[in-house]
mmCIF file of C-alpha atoms and ligand atoms in Angstrom:
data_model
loop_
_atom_site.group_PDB
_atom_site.id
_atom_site.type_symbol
_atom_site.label_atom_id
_atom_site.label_comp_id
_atom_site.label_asym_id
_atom_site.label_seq_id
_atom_site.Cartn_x
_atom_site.Cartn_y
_atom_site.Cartn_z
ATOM 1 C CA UNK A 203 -76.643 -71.437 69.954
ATOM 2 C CA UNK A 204 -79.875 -69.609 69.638
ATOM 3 C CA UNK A 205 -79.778 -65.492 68.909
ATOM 4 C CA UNK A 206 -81.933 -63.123 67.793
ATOM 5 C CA UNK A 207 -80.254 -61.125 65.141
ATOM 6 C CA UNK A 208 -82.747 -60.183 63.306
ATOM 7 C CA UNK A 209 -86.613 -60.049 63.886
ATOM 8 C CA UNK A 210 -87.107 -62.599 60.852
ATOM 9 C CA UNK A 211 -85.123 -64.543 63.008
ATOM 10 C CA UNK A 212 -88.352 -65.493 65.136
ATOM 11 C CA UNK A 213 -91.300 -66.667 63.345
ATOM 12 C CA UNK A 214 -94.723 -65.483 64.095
ATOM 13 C CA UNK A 215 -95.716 -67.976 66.774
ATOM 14 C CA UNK A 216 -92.280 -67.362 68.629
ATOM 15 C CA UNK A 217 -93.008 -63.712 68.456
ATOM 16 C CA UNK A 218 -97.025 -64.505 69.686
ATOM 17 C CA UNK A 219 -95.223 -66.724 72.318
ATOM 18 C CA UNK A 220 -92.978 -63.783 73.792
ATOM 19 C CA UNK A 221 -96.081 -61.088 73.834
ATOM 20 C CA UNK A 222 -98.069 -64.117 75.567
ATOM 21 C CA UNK A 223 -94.956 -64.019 78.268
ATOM 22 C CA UNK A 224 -95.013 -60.307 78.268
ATOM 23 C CA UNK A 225 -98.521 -60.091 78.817
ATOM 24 C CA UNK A 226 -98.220 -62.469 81.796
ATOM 25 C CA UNK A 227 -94.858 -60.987 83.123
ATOM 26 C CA UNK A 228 -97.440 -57.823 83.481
ATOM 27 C CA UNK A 229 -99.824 -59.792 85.369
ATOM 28 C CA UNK A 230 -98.173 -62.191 87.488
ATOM 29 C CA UNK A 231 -94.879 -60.177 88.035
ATOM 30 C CA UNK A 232 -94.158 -61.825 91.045
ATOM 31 C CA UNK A 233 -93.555 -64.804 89.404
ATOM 32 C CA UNK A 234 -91.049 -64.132 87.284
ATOM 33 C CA UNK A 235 -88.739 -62.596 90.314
ATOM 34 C CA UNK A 236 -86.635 -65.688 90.205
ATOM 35 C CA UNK A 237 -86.137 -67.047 86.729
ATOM 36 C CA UNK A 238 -83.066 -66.197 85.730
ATOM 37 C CA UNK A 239 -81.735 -66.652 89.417
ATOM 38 C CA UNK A 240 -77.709 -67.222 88.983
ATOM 39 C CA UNK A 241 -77.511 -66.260 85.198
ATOM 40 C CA UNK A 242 -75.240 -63.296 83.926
ATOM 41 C CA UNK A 243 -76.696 -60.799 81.186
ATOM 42 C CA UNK A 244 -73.481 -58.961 79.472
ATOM 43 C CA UNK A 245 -74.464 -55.488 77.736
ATOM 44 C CA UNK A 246 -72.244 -54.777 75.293
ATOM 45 C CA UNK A 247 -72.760 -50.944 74.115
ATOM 46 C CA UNK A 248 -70.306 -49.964 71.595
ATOM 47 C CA UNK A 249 -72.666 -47.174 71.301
ATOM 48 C CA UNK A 250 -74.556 -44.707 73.469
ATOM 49 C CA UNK A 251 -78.356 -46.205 74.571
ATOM 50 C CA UNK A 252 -80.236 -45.137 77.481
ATOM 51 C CA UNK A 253 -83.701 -47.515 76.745
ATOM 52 C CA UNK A 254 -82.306 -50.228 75.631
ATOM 53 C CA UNK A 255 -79.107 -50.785 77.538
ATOM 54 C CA UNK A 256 -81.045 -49.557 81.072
ATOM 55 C CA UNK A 257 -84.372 -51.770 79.966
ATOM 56 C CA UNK A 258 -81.917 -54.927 79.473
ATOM 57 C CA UNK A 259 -80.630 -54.445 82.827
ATOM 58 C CA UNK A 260 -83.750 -53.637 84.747
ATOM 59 C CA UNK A 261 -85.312 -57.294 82.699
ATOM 60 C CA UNK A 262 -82.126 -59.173 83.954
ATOM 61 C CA UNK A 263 -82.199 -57.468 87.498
ATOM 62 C CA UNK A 264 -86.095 -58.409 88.189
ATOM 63 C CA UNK A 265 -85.804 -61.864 86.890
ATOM 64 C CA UNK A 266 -82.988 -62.726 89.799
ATOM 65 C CA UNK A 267 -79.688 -62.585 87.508
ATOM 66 C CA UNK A 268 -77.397 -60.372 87.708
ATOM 67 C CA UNK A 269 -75.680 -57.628 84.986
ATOM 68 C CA UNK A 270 -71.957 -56.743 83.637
ATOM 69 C CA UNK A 271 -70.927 -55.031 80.714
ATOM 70 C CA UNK A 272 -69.758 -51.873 79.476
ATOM 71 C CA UNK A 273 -71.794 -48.535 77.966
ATOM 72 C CA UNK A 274 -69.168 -46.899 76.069
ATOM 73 C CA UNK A 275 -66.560 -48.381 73.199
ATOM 74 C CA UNK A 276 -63.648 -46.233 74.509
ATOM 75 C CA UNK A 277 -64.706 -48.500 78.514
ATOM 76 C CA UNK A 278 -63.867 -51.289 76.517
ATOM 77 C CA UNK A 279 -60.693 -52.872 75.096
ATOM 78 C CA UNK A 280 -62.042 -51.786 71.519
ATOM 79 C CA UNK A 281 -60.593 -49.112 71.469
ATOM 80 C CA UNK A 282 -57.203 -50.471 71.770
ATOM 81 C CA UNK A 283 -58.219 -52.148 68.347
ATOM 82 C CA UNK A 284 -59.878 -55.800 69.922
ATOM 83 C CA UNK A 285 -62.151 -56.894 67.558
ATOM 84 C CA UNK A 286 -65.889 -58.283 68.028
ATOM 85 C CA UNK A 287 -65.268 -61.826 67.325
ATOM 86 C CA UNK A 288 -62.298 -61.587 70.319
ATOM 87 C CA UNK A 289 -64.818 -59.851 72.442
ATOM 88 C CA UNK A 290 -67.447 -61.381 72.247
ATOM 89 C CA UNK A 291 -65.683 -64.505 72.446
ATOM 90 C CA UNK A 292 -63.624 -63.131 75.993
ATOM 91 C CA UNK A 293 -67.159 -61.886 77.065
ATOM 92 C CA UNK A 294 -68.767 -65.671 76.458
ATOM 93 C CA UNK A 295 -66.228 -67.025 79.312
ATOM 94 C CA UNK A 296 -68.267 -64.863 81.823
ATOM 95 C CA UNK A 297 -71.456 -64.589 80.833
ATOM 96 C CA UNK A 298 -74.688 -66.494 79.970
ATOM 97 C CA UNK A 299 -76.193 -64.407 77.425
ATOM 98 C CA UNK A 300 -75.122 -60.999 75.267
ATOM 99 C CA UNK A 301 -77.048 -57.511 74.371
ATOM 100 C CA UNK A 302 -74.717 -55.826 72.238
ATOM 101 C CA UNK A 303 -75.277 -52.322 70.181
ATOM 102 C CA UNK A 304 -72.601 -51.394 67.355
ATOM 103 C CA UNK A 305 -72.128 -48.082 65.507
ATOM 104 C CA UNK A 306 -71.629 -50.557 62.345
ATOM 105 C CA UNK A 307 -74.069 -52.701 60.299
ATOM 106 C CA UNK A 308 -74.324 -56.265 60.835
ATOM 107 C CA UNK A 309 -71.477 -56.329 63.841
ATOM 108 C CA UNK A 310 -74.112 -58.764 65.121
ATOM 109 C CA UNK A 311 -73.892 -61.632 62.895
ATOM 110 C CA UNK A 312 -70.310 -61.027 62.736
ATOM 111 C CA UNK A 313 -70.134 -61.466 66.757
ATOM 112 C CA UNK A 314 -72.060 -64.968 66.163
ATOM 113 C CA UNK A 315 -69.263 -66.718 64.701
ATOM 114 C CA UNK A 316 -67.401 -67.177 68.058
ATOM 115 C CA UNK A 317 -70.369 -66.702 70.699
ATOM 116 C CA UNK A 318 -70.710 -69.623 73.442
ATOM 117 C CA UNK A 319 -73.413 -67.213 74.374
ATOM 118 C CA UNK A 320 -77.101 -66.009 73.472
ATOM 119 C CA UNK A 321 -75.841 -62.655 71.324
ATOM 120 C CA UNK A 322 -78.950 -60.550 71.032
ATOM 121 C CA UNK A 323 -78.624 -57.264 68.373
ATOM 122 C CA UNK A 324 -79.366 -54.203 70.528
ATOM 123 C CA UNK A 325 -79.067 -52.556 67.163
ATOM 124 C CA UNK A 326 -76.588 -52.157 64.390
ATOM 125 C CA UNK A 327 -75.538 -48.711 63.340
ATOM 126 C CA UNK A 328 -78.913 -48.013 60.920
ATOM 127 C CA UNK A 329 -79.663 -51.173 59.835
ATOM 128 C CA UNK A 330 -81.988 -53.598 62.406
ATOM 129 C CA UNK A 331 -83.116 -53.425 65.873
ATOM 130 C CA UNK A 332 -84.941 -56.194 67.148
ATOM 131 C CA UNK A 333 -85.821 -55.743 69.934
ATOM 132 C CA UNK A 334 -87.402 -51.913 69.853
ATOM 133 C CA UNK A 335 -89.014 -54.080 66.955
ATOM 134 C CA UNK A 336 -90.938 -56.470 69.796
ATOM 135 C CA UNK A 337 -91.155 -53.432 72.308
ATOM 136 C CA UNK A 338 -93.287 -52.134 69.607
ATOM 137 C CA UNK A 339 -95.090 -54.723 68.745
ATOM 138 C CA UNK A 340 -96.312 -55.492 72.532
ATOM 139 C CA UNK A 341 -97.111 -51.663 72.349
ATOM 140 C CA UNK A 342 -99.548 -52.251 69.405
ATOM 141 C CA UNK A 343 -101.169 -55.292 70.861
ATOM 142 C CA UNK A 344 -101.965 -53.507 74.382
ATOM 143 C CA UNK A 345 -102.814 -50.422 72.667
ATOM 144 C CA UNK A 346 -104.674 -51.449 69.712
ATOM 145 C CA UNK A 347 -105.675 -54.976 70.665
ATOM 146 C CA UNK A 348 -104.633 -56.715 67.831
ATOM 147 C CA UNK A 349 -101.320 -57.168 65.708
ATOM 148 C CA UNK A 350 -103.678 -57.168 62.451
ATOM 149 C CA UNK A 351 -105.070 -55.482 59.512
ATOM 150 C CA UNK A 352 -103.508 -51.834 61.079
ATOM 151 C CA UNK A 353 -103.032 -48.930 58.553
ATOM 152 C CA UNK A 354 -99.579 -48.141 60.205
ATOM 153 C CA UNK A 355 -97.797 -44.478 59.429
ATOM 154 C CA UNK A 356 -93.714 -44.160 59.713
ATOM 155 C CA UNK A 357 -92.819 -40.847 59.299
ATOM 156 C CA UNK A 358 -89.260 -39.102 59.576
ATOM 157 C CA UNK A 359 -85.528 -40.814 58.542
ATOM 158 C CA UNK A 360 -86.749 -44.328 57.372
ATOM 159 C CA UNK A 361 -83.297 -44.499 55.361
ATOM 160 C CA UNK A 362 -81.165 -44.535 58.728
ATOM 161 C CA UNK A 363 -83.992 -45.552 60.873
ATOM 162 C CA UNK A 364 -82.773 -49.084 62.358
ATOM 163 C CA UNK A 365 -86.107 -49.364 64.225
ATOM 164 C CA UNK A 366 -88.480 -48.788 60.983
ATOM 165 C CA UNK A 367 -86.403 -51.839 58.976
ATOM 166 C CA UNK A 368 -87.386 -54.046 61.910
ATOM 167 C CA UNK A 369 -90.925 -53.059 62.719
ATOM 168 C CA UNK A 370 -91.649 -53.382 58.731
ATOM 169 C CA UNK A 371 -90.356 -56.646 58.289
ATOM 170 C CA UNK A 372 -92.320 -58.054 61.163
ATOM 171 C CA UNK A 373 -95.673 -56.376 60.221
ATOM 172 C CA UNK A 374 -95.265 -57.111 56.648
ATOM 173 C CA UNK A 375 -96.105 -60.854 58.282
ATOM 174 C CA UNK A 376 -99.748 -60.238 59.637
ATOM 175 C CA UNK A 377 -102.746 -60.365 57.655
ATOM 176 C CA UNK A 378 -103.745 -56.549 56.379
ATOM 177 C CA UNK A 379 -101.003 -54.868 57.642
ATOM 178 C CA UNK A 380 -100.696 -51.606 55.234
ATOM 179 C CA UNK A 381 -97.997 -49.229 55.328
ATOM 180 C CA UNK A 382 -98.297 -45.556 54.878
ATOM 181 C CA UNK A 383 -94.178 -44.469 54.719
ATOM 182 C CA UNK A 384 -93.970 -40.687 55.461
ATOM 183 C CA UNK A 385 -90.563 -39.041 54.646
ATOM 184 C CA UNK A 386 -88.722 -36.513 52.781
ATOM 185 C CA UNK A 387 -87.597 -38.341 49.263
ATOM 186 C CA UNK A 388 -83.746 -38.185 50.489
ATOM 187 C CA UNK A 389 -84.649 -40.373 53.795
ATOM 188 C CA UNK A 390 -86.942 -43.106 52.328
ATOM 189 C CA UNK A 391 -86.807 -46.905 52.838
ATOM 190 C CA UNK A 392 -84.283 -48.858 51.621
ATOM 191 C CA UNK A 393 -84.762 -50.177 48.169
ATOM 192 C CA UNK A 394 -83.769 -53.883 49.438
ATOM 193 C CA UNK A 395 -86.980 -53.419 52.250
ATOM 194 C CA UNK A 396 -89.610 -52.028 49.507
ATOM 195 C CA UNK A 397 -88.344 -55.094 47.164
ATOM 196 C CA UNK A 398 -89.562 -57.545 50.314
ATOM 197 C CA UNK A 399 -92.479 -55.901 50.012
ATOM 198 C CA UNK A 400 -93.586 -55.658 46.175
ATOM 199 C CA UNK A 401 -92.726 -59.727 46.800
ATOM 200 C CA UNK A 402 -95.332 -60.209 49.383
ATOM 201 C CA UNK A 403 -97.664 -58.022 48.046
ATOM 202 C CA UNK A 404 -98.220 -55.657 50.872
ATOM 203 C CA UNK A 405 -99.487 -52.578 50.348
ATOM 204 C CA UNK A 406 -97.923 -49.644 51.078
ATOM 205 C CA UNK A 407 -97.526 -46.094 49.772
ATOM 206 C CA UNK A 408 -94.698 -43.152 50.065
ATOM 207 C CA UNK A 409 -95.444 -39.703 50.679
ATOM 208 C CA UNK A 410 -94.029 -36.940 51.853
ATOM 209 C CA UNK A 411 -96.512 -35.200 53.821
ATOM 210 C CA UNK A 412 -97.826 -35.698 57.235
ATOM 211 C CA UNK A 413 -100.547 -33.545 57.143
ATOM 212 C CA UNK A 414 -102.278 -35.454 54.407
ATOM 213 C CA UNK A 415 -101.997 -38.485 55.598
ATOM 214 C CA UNK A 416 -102.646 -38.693 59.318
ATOM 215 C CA UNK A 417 -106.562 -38.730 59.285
ATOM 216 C CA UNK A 418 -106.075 -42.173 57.733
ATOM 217 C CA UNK A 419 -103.606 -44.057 60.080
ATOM 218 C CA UNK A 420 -104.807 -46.050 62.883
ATOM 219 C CA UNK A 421 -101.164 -46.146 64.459
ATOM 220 C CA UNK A 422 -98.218 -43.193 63.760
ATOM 221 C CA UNK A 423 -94.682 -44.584 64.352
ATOM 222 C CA UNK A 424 -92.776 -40.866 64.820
ATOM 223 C CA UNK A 425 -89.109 -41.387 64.280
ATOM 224 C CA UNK A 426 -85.654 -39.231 64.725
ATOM 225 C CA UNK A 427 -83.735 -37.408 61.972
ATOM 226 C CA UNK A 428 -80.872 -39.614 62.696
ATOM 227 C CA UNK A 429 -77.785 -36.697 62.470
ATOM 228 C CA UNK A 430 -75.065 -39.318 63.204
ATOM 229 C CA UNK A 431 -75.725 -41.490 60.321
ATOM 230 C CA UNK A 432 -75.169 -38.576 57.778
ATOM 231 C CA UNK A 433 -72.195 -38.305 56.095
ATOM 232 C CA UNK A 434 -73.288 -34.850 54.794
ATOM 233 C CA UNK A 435 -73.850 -32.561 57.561
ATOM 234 C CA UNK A 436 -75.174 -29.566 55.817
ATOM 235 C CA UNK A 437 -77.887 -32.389 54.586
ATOM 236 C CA UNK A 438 -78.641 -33.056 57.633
ATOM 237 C CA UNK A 439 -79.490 -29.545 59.046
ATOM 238 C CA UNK A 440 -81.298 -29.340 56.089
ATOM 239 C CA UNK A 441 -83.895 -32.316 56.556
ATOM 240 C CA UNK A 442 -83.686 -32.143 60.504
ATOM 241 C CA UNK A 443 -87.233 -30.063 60.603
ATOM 242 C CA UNK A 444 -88.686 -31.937 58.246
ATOM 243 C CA UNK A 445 -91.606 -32.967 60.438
ATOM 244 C CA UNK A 446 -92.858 -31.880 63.678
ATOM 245 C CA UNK A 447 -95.910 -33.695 65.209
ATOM 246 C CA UNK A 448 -97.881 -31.042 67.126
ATOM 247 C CA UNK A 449 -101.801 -30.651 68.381
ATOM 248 C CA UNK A 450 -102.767 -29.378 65.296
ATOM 249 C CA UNK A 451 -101.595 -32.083 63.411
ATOM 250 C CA UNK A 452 -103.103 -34.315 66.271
ATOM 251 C CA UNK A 453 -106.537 -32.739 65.615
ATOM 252 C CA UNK A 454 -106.306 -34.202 62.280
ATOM 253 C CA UNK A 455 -106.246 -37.830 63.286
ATOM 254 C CA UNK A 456 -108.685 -40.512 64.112
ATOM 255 C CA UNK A 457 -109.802 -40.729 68.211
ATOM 256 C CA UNK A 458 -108.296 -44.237 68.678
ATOM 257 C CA UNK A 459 -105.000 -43.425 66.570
ATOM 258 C CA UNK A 460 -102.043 -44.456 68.669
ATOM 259 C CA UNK A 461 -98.358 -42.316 68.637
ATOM 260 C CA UNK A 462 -95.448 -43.921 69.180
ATOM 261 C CA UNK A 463 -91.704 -43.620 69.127
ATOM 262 C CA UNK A 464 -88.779 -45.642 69.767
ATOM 263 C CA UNK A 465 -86.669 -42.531 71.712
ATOM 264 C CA UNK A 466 -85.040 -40.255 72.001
ATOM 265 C CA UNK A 467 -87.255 -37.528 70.527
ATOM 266 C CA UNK A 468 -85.272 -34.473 69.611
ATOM 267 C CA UNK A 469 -87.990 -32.230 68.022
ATOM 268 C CA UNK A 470 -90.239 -34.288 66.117
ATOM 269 C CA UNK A 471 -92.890 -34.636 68.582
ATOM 270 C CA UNK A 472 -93.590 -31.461 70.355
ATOM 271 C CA UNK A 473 -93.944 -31.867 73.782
ATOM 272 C CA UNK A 474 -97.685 -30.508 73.908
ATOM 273 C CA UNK A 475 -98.379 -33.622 72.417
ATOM 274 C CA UNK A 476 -97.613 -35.917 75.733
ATOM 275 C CA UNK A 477 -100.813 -35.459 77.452
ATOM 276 C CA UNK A 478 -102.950 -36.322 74.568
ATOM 277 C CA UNK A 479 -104.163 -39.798 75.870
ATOM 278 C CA UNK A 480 -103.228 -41.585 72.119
ATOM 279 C CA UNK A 481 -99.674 -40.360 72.875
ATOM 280 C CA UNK A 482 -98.101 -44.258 73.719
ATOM 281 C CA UNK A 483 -94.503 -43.459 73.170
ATOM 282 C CA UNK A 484 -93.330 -43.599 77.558
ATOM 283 C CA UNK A 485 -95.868 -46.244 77.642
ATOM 284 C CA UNK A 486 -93.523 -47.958 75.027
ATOM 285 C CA UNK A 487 -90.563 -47.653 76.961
ATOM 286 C CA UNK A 488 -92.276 -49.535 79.512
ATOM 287 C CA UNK A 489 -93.351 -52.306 77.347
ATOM 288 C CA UNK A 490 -89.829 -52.486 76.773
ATOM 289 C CA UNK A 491 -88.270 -53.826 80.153
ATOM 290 C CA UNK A 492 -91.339 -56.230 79.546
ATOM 291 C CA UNK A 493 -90.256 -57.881 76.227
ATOM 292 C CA UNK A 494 -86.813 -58.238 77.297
ATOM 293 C CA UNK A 495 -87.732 -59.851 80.084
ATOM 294 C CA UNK A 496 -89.654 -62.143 77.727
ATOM 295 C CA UNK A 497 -86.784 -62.727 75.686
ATOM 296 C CA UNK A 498 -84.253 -63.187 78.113
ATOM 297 C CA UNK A 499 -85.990 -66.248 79.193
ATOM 298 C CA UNK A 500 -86.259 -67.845 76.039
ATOM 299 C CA UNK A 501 -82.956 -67.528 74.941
ATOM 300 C CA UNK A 502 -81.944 -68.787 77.704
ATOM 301 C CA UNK A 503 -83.968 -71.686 77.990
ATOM 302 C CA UNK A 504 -82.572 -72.711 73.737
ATOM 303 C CA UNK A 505 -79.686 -71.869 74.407
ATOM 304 C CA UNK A 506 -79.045 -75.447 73.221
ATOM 305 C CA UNK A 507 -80.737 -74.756 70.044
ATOM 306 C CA UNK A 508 -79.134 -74.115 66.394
ATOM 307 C CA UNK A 509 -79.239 -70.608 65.439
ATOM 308 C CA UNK A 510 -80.757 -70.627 61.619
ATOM 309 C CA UNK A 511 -80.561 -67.098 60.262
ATOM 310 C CA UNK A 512 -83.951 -66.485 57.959
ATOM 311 C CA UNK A 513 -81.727 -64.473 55.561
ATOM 312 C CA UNK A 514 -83.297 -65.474 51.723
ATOM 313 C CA UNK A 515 -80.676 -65.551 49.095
ATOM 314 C CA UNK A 516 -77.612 -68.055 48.216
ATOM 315 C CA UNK A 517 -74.804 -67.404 49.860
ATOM 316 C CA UNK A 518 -71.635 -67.088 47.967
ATOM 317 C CA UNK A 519 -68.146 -65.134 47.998
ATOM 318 C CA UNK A 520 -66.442 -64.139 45.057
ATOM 319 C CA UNK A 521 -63.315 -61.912 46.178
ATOM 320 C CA UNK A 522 -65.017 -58.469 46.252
ATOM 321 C CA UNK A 523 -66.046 -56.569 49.385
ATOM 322 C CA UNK A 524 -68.983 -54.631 50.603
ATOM 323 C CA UNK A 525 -69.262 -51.296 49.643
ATOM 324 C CA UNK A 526 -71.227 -49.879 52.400
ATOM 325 C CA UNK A 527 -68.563 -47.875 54.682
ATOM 326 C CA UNK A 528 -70.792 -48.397 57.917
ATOM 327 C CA UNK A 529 -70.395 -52.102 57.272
ATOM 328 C CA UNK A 530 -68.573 -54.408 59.906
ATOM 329 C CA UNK A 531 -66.344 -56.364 56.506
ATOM 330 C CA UNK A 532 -64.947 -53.146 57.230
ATOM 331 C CA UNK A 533 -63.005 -53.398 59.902
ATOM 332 C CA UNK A 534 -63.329 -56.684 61.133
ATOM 333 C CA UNK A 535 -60.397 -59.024 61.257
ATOM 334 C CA UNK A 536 -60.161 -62.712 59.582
ATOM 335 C CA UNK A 537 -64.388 -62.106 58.301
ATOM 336 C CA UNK A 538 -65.467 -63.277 54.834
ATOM 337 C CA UNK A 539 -67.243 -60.701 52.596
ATOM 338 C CA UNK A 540 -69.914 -63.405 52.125
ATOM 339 C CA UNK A 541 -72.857 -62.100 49.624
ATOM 340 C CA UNK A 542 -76.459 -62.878 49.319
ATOM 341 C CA UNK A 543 -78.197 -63.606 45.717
ATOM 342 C CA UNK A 544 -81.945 -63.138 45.233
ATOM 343 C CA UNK A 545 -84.289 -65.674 43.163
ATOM 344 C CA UNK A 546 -84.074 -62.162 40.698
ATOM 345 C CA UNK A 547 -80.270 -62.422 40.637
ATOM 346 C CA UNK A 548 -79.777 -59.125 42.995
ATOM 347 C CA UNK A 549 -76.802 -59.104 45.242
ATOM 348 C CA UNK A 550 -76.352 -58.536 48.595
ATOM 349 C CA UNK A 551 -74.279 -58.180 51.945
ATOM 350 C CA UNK A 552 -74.907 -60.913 54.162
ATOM 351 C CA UNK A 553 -74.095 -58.917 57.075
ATOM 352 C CA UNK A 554 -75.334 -55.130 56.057
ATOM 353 C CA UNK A 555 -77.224 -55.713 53.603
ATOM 354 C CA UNK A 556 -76.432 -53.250 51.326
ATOM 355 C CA UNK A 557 -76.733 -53.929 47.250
ATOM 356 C CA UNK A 558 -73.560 -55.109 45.965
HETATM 357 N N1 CP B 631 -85.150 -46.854 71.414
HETATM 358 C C1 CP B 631 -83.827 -46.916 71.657
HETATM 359 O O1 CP B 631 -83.125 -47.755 71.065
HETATM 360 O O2 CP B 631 -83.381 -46.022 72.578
HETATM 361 P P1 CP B 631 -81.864 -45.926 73.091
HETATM 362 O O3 CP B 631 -81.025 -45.513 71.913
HETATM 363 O O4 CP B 631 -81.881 -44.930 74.196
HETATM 364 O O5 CP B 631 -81.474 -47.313 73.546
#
């Protein structure tokens, strides 16, 4: 069974391939109307979505199938305690392929296990999400007319920011892609991402302010404080401000710089900007319904295939469990706590990824 877990789970030419299909869905619309004519998309949203869950069904509706699913946890029969695997495994028995989101980290993978189905990650609590990933990355191509050698700015929570993870890990794969990561020094990339890429020898730099860096970028990827991933509140209030992207700031960058934003904005953007033609982030949204049209169609069509997760490491158990608390070893009946060892010797969670 094919699924796209993870954005290293498609390699460059697949992803080239999709934006090829989204660029012709755009095109030749028409054509598309009756692809997926008598299939069943399931979305599975354990947690609240408006893009992604609504963008899923509006792909599935205007290629012919047809939608079910649920948008809340407590709609479902999780919260009487079911688990993934049982869902997902229930949801296979009426449904051709699955878009689920999960508060916790790598409920995705876990879901795999028992899928007769397609399972596509919607996004796991802050760790990946794929798909915003190839929303974006249509967005850059349109925008910017090419995937390469882009001096790309992410500013705001790139700890909890499940969106940045992605988007990094499938930039870090064209040719002089540099990375300019913007964010207070309590909300910076994970140690496990900057490791990928000392290892591939991208280049990228942290800083902390905005100001000094925009005149440089040629594309600004604004993100959320993400409040429900802190466990300390009174952190959060305190870093919620941190940035705010305004005209002034926009006066600062280059004419052809592009904004964009995965959604919702709460305050990082002010709203002044949205009329400033390099302001991308609704035309993202709309590149969105595109992809996942895109994908849809591919997954459907391997469905047959293996699915081969691109994870690096040797896997191995030895009896301990993840520490990470958002983690779905958590909670998740009859699941190994399976563990992922680097060429270096550094440990990791299969599913979350957290250090061990
Ligand atoms: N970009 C995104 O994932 O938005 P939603 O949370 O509304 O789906």
């Amino acid at each position: 069974m094919r699924h796209l877990i993870s954005i290293t789970d498609l390699s460059v030419s697949e992803i080239d391939e999709l934006l090829r299909t989204g660029e012709d869905i755009i095109k030749h619309p028409d054509a598309y109307a009756h692809r997926a004519d008598g299939k069943k998309l399931a979305t599975l949203f354990f947690e609240p979505s408006t893009r992604t869950r609504l963008s899923f069904e509006a792909a599935m509706h205007e290629l012919g199938g047809s939608v079910i699913g649920f948008s809340a946890a407590n709609s479902s029969s999780a919260s009487k305690g079911e688990s993934v695997s049982d869902t997902i495994r229930v949801v296979g028995c009426y449904a051709d392929i699955i878009a689920m989101r999960h508060p916790q980290e790598g409920a995705p993978l876990a879901a795999v296990r028992r899928s007769v189905a397609p399972i596509i990650n919607a996004g796991d609590g802050g760790h990946q999400h794929p798909t915003q990933t190839l929303t974006d990355l249509l967005t850059l191509k349109r925008e910017k007319g090419r995937l390469d050698h882009l001096k790309i700015g992410m500013c705001g929570d790139l700890k909890y920011g499940r969106t940045v993870h992605s988007l990094i890990e499938a930039m870090s794969r064209y040719e002089g892609t540099e990375f300019i990561l913007i964010s207070p020094k309590e909300l910076r990339v994970p140690a496990h991402i900057l490791k990928e890429l000392d290892k591939a020898g991208i280049p990228y730099r942290e800083a902390e302010s905005l100001e000094e860096e925009i005149g440089g970028l040629d594309a600004l990827y604004m993100t959320r404080i993400q409040g429900e991933r802190f466990a300390d509140m009174d952190e959060y209030l305190r870093l919620k401000d941190s940035y705010v992207l305004d005209p002034a700031k926009m006066a600062m960058a280059k004419a052809d710089m592009i904004v964009m934003h995965p959604l919702p904005r709460v305050n990082e953007i002010d709203t002044d900007v949205d009329d400033d033609p390099r302001a991308c982030y609704f035309k993202q949204v709309w590149y969105g319904k595109i992809i996942r049209m895109a994908l849809i169609l591919k997954l459907l069509a391997e469905k047959h295939m293996d699915y081969v997760s691109n994870v690096h490491g040797e896997k191995f158990e030895d009896g301990t469990v993840c520490k990470n608390p958002r983690c779905i070893t958590q909670t998740e009946q009859g699941i190994k706590h399976m563990f992922l060892r680097d060429r270096d010797g550094a440990c990791r969670c299969m599913y979350c990824e957290h250090s061990k």
